[in-house]
Coordinates of C-alpha atoms and ligand atoms in Angstrom, one line a residue:
X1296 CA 0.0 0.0 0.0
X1297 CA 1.3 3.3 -1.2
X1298 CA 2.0 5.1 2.4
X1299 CA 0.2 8.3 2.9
X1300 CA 2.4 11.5 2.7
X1301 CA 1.5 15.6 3.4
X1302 CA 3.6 18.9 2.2
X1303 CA 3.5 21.2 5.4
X1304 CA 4.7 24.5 5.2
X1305 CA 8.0 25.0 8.0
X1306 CA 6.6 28.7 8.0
X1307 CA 3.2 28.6 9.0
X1308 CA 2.2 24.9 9.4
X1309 CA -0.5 25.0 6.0
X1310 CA -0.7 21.2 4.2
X1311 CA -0.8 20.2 1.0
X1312 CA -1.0 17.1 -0.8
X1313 CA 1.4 18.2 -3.4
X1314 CA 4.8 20.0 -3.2
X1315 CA 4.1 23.7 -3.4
X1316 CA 6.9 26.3 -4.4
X1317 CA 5.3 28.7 -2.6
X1318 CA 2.7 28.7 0.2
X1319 CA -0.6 30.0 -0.3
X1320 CA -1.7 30.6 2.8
X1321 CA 1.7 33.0 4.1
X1322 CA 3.3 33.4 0.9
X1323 CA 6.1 31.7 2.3
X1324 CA 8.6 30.5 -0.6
X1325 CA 10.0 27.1 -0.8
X1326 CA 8.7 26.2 2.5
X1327 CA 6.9 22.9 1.9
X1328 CA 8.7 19.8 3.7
X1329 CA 7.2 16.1 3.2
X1330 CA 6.2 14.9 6.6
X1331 CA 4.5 10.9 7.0
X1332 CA 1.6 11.4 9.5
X1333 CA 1.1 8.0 11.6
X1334 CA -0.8 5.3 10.4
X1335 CA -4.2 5.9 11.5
X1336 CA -4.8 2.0 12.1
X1337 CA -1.6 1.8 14.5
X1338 CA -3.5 4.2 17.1
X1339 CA -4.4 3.0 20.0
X1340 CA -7.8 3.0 21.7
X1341 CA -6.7 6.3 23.7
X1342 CA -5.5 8.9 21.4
X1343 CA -2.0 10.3 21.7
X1344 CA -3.1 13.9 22.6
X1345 CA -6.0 13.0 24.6
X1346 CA -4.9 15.2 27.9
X1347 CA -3.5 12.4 30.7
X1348 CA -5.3 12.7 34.2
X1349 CA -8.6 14.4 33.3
X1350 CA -11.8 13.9 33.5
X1351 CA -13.8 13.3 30.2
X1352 CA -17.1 15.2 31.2
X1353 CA -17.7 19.1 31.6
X1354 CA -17.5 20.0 35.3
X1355 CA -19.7 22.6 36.7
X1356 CA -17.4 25.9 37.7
X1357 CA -18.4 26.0 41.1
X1358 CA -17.4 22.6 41.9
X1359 CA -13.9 23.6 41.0
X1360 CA -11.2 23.8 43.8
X1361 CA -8.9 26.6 43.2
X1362 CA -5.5 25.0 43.7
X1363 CA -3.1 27.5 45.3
X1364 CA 0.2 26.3 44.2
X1365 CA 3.4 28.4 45.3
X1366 CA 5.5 29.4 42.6
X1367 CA 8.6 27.6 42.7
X1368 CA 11.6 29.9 42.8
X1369 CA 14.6 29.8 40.5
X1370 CA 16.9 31.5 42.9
X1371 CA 18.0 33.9 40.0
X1372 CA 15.4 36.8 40.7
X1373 CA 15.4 38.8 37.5
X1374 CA 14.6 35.2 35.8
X1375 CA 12.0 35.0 38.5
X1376 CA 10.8 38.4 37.5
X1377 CA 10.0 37.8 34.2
X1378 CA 8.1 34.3 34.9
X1379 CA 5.8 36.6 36.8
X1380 CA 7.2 35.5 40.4
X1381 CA 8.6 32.4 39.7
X1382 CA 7.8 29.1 37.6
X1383 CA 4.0 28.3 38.0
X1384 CA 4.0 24.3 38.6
X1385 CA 2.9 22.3 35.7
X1386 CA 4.0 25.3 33.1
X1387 CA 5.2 24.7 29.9
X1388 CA 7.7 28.1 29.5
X1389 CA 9.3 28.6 26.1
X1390 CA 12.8 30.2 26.3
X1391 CA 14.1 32.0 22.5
X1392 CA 17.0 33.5 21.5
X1393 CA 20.2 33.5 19.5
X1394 CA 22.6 31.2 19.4
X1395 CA 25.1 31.7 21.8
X1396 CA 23.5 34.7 23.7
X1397 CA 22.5 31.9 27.1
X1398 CA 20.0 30.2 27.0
X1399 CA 22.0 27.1 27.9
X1400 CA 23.9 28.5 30.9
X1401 CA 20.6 30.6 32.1
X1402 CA 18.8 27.2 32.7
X1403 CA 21.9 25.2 33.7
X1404 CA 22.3 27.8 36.6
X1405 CA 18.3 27.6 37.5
X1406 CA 18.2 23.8 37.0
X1407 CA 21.0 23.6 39.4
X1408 CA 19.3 25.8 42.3
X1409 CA 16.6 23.8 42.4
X1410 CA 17.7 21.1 42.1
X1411 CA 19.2 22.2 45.5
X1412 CA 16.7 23.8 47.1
X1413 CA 13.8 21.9 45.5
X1414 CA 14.2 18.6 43.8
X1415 CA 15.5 16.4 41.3
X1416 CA 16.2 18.1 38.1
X1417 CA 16.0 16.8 34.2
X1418 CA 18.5 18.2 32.3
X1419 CA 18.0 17.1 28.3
X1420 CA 20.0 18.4 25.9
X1421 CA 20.0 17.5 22.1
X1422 CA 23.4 19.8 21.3
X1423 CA 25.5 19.0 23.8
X1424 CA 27.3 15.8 25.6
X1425 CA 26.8 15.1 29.3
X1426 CA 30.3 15.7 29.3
X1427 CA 29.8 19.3 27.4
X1428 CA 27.8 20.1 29.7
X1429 CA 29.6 18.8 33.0
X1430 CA 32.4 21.5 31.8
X1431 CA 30.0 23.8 31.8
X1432 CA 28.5 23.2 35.1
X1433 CA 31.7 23.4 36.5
X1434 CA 32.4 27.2 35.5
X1435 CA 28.3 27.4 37.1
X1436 CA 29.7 26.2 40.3
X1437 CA 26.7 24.1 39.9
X1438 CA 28.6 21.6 42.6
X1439 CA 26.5 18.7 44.2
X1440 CA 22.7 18.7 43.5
X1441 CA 20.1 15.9 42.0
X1442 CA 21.1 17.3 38.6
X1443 CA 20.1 15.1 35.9
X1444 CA 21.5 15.3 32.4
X1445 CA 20.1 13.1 29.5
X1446 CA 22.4 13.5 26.2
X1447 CA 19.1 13.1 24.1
X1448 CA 17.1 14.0 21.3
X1449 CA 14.4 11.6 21.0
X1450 CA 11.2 12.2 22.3
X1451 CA 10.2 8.8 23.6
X1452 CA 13.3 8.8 25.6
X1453 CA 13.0 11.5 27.3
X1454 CA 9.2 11.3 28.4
X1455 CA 10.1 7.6 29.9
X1456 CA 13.2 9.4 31.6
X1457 CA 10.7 12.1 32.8
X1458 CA 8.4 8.8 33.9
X1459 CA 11.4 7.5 35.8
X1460 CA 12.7 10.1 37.7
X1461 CA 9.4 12.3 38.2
X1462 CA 11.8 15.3 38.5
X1463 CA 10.5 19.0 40.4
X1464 CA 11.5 20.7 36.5
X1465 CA 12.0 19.6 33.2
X1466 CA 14.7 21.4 30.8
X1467 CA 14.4 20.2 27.3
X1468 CA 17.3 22.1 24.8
X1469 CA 16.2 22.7 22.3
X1470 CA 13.3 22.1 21.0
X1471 CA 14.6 22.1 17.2
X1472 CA 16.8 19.1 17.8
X1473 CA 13.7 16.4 19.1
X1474 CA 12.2 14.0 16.8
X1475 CA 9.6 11.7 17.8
X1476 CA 9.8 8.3 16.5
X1477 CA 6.4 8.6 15.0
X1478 CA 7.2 10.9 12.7
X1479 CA 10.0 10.7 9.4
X1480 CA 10.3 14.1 8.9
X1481 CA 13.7 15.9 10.0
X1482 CA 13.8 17.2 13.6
X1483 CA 13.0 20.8 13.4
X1484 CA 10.4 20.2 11.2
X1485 CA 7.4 21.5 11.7
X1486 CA 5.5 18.7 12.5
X1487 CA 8.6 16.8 14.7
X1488 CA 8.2 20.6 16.9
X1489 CA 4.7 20.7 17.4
X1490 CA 4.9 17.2 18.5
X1491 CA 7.7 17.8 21.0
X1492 CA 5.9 20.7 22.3
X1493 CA 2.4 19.1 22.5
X1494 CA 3.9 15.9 24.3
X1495 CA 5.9 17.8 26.6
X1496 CA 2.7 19.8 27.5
X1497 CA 0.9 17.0 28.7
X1498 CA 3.7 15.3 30.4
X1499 CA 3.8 19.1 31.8
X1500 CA -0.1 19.5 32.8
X1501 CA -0.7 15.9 33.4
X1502 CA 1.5 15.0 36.2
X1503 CA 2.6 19.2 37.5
X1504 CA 5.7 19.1 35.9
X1505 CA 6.9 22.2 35.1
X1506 CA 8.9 22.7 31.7
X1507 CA 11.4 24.8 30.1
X1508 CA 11.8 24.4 26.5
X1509 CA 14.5 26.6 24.6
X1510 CA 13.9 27.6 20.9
X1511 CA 16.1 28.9 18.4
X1512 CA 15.7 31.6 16.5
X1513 CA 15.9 32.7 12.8
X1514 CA 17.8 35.5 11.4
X1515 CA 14.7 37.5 10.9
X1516 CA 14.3 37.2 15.0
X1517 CA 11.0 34.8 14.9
X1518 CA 11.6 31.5 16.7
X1519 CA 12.4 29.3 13.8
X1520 CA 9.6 27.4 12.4
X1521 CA 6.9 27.5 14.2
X1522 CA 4.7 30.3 15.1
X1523 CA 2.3 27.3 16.3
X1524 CA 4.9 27.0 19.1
X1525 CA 4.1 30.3 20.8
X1526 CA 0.3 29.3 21.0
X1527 CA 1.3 25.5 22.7
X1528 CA 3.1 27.6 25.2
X1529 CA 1.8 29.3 28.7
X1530 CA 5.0 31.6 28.7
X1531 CA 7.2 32.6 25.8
X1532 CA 10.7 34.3 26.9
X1533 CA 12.8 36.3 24.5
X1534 CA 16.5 36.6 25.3
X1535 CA 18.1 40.1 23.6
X1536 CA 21.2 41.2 23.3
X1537 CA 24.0 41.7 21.2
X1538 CA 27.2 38.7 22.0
X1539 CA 29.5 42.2 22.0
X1540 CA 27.9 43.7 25.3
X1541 CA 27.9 42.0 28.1
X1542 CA 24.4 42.0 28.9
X1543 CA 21.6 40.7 28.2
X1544 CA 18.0 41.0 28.5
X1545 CA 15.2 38.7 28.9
X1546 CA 11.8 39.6 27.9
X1547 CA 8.5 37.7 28.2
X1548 CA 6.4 38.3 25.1
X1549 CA 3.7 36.0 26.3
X1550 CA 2.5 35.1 30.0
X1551 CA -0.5 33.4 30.8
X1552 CA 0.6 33.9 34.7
X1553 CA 2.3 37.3 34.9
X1554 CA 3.0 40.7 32.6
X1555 CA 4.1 40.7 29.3
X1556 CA 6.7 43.0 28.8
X1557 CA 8.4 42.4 32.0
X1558 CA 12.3 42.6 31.6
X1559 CA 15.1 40.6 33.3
X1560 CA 18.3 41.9 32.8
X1561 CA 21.3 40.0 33.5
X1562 CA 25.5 40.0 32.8
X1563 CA 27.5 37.6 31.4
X1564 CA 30.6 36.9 33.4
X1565 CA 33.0 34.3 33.1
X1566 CA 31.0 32.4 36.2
X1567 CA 27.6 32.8 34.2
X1568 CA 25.1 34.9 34.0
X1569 CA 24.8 37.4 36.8
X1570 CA 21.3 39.3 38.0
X1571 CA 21.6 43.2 37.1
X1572 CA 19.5 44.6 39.9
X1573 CA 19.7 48.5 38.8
X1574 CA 19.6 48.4 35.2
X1575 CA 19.4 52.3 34.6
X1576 CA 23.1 52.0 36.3
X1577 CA 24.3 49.7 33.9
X1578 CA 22.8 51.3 30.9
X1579 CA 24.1 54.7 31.7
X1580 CA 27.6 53.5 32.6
X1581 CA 29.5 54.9 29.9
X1582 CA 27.2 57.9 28.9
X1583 CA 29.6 60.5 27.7
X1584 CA 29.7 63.6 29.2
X1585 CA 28.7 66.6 27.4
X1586 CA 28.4 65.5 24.1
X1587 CA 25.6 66.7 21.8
X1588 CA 23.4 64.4 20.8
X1589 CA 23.1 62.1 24.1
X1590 CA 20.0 62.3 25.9
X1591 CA 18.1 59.8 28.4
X1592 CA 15.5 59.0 28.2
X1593 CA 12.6 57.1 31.1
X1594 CA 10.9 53.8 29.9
X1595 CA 8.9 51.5 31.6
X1596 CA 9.1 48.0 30.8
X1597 CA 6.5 45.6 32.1
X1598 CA 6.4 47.2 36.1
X1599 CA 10.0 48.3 36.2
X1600 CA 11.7 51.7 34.9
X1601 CA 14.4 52.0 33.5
X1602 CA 17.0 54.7 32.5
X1603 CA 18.6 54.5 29.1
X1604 CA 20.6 57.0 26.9
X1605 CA 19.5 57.7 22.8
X1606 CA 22.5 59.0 20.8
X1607 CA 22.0 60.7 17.9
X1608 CA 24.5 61.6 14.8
X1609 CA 23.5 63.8 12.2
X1610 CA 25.9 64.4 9.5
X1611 CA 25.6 65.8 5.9
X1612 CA 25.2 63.3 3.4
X1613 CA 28.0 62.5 0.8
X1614 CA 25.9 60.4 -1.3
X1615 CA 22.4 61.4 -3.2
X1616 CA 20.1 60.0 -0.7
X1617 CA 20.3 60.3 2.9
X1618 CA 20.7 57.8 5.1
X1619 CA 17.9 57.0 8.3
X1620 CA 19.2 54.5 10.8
X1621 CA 17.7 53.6 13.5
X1622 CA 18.7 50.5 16.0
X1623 CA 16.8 50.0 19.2
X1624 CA 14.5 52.0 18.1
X1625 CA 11.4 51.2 15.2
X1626 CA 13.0 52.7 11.7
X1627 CA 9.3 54.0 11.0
X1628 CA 8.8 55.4 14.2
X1629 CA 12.2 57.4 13.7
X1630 CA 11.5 58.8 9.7
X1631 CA 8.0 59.7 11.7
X1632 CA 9.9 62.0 14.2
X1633 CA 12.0 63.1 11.7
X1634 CA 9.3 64.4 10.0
X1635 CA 7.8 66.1 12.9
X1636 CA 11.2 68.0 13.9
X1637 CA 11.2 69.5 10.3
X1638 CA 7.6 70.6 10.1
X1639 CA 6.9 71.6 13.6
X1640 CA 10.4 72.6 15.2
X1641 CA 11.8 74.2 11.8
X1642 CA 15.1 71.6 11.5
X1643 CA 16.5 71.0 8.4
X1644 CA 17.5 67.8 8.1
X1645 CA 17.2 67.2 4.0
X1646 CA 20.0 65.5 2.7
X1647 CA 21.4 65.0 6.2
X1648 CA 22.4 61.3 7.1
X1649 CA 20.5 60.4 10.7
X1650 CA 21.6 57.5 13.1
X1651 CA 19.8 57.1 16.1
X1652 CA 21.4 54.6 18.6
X1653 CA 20.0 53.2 22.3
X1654 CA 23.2 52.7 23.8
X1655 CA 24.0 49.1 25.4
X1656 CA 21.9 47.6 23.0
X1657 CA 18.5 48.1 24.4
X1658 CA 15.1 48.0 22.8
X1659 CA 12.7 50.4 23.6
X1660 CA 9.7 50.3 22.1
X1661 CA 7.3 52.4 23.6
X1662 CA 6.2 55.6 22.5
X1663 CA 7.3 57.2 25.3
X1664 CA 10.5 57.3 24.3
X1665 CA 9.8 59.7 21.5
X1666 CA 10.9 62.5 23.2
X1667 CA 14.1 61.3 24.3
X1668 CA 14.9 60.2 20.5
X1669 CA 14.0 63.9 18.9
X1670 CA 15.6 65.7 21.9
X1671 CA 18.8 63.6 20.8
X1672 CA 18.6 64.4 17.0
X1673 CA 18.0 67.7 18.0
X1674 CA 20.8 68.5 19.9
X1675 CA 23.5 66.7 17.3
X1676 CA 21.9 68.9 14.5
X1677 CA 21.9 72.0 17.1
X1678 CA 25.5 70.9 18.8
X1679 CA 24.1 72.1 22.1
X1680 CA 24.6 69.6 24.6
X1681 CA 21.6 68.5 26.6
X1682 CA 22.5 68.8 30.1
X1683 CA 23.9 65.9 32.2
X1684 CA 20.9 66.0 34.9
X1685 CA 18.2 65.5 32.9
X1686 CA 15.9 62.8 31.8
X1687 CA 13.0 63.4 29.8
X1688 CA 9.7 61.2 28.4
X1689 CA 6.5 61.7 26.3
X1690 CA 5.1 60.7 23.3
X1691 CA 5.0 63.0 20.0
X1692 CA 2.5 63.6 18.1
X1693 CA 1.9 64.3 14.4
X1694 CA 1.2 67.7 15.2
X1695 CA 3.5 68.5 17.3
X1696 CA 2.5 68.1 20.9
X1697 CA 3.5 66.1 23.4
X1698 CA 1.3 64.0 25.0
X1699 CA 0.7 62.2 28.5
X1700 CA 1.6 58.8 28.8
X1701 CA 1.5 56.1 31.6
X1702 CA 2.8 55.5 34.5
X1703 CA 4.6 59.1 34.9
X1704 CA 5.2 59.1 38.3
X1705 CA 7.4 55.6 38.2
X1706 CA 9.6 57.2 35.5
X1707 CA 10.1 60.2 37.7
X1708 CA 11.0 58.2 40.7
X1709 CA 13.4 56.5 39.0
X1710 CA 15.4 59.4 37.5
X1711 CA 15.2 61.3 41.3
X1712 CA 16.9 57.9 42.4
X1713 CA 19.4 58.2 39.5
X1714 CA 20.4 61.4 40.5
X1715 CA 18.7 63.2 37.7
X1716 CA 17.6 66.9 38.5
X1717 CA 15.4 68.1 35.9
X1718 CA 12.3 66.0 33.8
X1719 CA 11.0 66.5 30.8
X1720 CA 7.7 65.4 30.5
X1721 CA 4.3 66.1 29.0
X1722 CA 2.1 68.7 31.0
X1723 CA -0.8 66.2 31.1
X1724 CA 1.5 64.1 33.3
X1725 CA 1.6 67.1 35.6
X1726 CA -1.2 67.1 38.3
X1727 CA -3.0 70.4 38.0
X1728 CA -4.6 70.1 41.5
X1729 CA -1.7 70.0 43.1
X1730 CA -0.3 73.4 41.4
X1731 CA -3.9 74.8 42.7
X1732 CA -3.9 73.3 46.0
X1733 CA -0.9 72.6 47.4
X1734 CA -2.7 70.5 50.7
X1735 CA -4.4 67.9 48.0
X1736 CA -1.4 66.3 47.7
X1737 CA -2.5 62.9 48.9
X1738 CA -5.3 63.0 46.7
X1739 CA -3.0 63.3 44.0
X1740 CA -0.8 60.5 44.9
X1741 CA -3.9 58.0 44.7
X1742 CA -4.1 58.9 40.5
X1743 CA -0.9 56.7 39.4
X1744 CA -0.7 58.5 35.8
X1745 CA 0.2 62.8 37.1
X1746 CA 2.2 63.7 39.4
X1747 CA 2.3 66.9 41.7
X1748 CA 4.5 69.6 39.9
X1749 CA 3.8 72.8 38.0
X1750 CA 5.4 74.5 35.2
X1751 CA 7.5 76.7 37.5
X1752 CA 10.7 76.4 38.1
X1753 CA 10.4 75.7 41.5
X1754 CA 8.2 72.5 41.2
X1755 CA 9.8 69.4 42.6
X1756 CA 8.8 65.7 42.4
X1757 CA 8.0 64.1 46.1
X1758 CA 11.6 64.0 47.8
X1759 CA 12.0 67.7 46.8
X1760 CA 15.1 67.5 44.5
X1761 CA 14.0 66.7 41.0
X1762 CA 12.5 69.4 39.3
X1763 CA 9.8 68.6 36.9
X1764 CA 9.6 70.6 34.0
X1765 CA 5.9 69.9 31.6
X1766 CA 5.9 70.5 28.3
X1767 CA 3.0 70.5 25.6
X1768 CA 4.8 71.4 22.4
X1769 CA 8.5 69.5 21.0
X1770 CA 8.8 73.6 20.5
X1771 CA 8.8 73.9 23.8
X1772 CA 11.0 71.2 24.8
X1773 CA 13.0 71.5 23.2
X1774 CA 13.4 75.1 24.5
X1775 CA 13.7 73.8 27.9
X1776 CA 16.3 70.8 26.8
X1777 CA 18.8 72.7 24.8
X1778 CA 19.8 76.0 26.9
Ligands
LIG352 P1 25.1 29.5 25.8 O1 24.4 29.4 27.0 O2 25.8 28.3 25.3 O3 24.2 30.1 24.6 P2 22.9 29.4 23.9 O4 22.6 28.2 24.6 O5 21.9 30.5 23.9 O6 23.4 29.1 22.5 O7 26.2 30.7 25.9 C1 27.3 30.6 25.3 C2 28.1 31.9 25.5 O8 28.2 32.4 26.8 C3 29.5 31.6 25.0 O9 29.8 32.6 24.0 C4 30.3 31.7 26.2 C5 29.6 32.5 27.1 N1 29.8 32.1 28.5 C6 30.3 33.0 29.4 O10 30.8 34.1 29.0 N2 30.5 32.7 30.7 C7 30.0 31.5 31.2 O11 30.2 31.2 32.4 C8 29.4 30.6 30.3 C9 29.0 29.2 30.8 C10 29.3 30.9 29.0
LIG353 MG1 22.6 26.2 24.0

């Protein structure tokens, strides 16, 4: 009998009976791989992804205990940060990144903390040896805990190794390099992923396992293959960071248990990877002093601010066509400032080449930034230097203004504890009850999103020594930034 085969698409999972050169579904080109789906007769009575431990019928929602399950604690806490507090038992987690940025040594170090302080620990790995990563441990100091490694890459195995030692966490690395015997396509595949990940899921839910499974990721920064990965997944971290710096952040993209958007930022020493507790510290290290064209700028990522500095270069073009380069930053969001600073603050920038720059690698995507981006441009096309001991926020508009954003008061905290003087910030972030009355001040403390100051210059934020200065026009700051 002439076995059963199906095209899927590595890109977005679509199937076709024939090869396709091109996928109609994402447009994807040459992504169709032959996969053999099991025989249907070899099934068993219970199917394969039938969900191990519950019930078949609908239960009524009343009669459904909440279980309050601690968080188990990785010891590192800006991994536990991200997670939301810690790992949530039975949690399938998702770790992506680059090669070579840490993904391996990150887990290595949390596998071998709890395997300390909590339990036995699965450590499978399809890239490396036992012995590879033995040498690793050793730098890790990961010393004498129930570590468990498994040199592995085939699905079966592992689950029965899972089976056998019932560990307190599962680390599976990576997902790409697992093949389930069941299938003949290449690990990596498509299918061969999905399987891993769906298997591993009900291992994970089934008997309160929690699991960490780390994905590559393609050039173009999406974890390779499968988008259908991300959906499997309760938690999906990102690891950023560019192999020249030293740091690196984690970023959860996805949480069914916690924030999106929180940030764990962490060092690479020669002893692993090493919590960064005051990021806005590290990111403003090696700000240089007086230089036009460096300003700093207060985001807020997930529940945490932090403090980093935009650079700008702006420099006549040699060529025809100008150059606009942004990195850390969104290249649209930069030509749309651009744009602004010529219309509404009277810059000429035609036929200047821009770079904009978040130093130490960051990535800041909110629009809050967008003050600290034009006030940099600004003051490289003005050569004014923006003065040391100020930080500035506040989204830009199309028109001109500057408008409120969240969590102003945060963002001010932070840069009074940074030893910032002065702020920059939208006037609607400015509480005008507290300019009228002074003895509302409590009042205004209860509204999270303004907080007490005044256009004067003798407004101060709540310890008294950083003076907030609102703005409602990119005219007007930069009036107030460039002196
Ligand atoms: P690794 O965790 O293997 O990356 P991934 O699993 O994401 O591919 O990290 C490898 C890099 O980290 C490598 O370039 C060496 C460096 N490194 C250190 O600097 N210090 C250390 O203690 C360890 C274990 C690795
Ligand atoms: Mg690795």
């Amino acid at each position: 009998m002439k076995q059963k085969t199906v095209f899927v698409c590595q890109e977005c999972g679509s199937q076709s009976p024939k090869w396709l050169g091109r996928c109609g579904d994402c447009g994807a080109w040459n992504s169709f791989v032959e996969e053999r789906p099991q025989d249907a007769s070899a099934a068993t009575s219970a199917h394969r992804y039938a969900l191990a431990g519950t019930a078949g019928s609908a239960r009524l929602y009343a009669d459904i205990e909440i279980e309050q399950h601690a968080r188990l604690t990785t010891g590192i806490d800006e991994l536990d940060r991200v997670l939301g507090g810690g790992i949530v038992p039975g949690s399938l987690v998702l770790l992506g990144g680059e090669p070579g940025i840490g993904k391996s040594t990150l887990l290595l170090q949390a596998a071998a903390i709890v395997a300390r302080t909590i339990g036995p620990v699965l450590y499978s790995s399809g890239e490396e040896s036992e012995h590879q990563i033995k040498l690793r441990g050793e730098r890790l100091a990961v010393g004498n805990a129930p570590l468990y490694l498994l040199a592995e890459t085939c699905l079966e195995r592992i689950l029965e190794e899972i089976a056998r030692i019932t560990p307190a966490l599962v680390i599976v690395d990576s997902v790409q390099t697992i093949f389930s015997m069941k299938f003949q396509s290449a690990p990596g595949s498509i299918g061969q992923v999905r399987e891993a990940a769906t298997q591993l899921l009900f291992t994970a839910k089934g008997q309160n396992i929690p699991t960490f499974l780390v994905g590559h990721v393609t050039k173009d920064g999406s974890l390779a293959g499968p988008k259908a990965l991300e959906h499997v997944v309760d938690t999906v971290l990102y690891f950023e960071g560019e192999r020249h710096h030293s740091h690196r952040v984690v970023r959860a993209v996805k949480n069914r248990f916690g924030a999106v958007s929180e940030l764990g930022v962490f060092e690479m020493t020669s002893t692993g990877l090493r919590p960064v507790p005051n990021p806005s510290k590290m990111f403003l290290a090696e700000r240089p002093s007086n230089a036009p064209g460096s300003a700093v700028l207060c985001s807020v990522e997930g529940s945490r601010p932090i403090l980093v500095e935009v650079q700008a270069l702006v420099s006549s073009s040699t060529y025809g066509t100008a150059r606009r380069m942004a990195s850390g930053i969104d290249q649209q969001r930069l030509s749309l400032l651009l744009a602004v600073l010529e219309k509404r603050a009277g810059l000429n920038l035609i036929g200047d080449d821009v770079f904009v720059n978040i130093a130490g690698g960051m990535t800041v995507d909110e629009p809050a930034a967008d003050l600290g981006v034009l006030a940099a441009i600004a003051s490289s096309v003005r050569n004014r230097v923006i003065p040391a001991a100020t930080a500035m926020f506040g989204e830009v508009g199309l028109a001109g203004e500057v408008r409120g954003i969240s969590q102003a008061s945060l963002r001010v905290r932070e840069a009074a504890q940074m030893g910032f003087r002065r702020c920059i910030m939208p006037e609607a972030n400015i509480d005008p009850a507290a300019r009228l009355k002074p003895s509302s001040l409590d009042e205004a403390r209860d509204d999270p999103e303004r907080v007490e100051g005044s256009r004067s210059e003798t407004s101060r934020d709540e310890d008294g020594d950083c003076e907030l200065v609102g703005v409602r026009t990119v005219g007007e700051a930069l009036d107030a930034l460039l002196v």
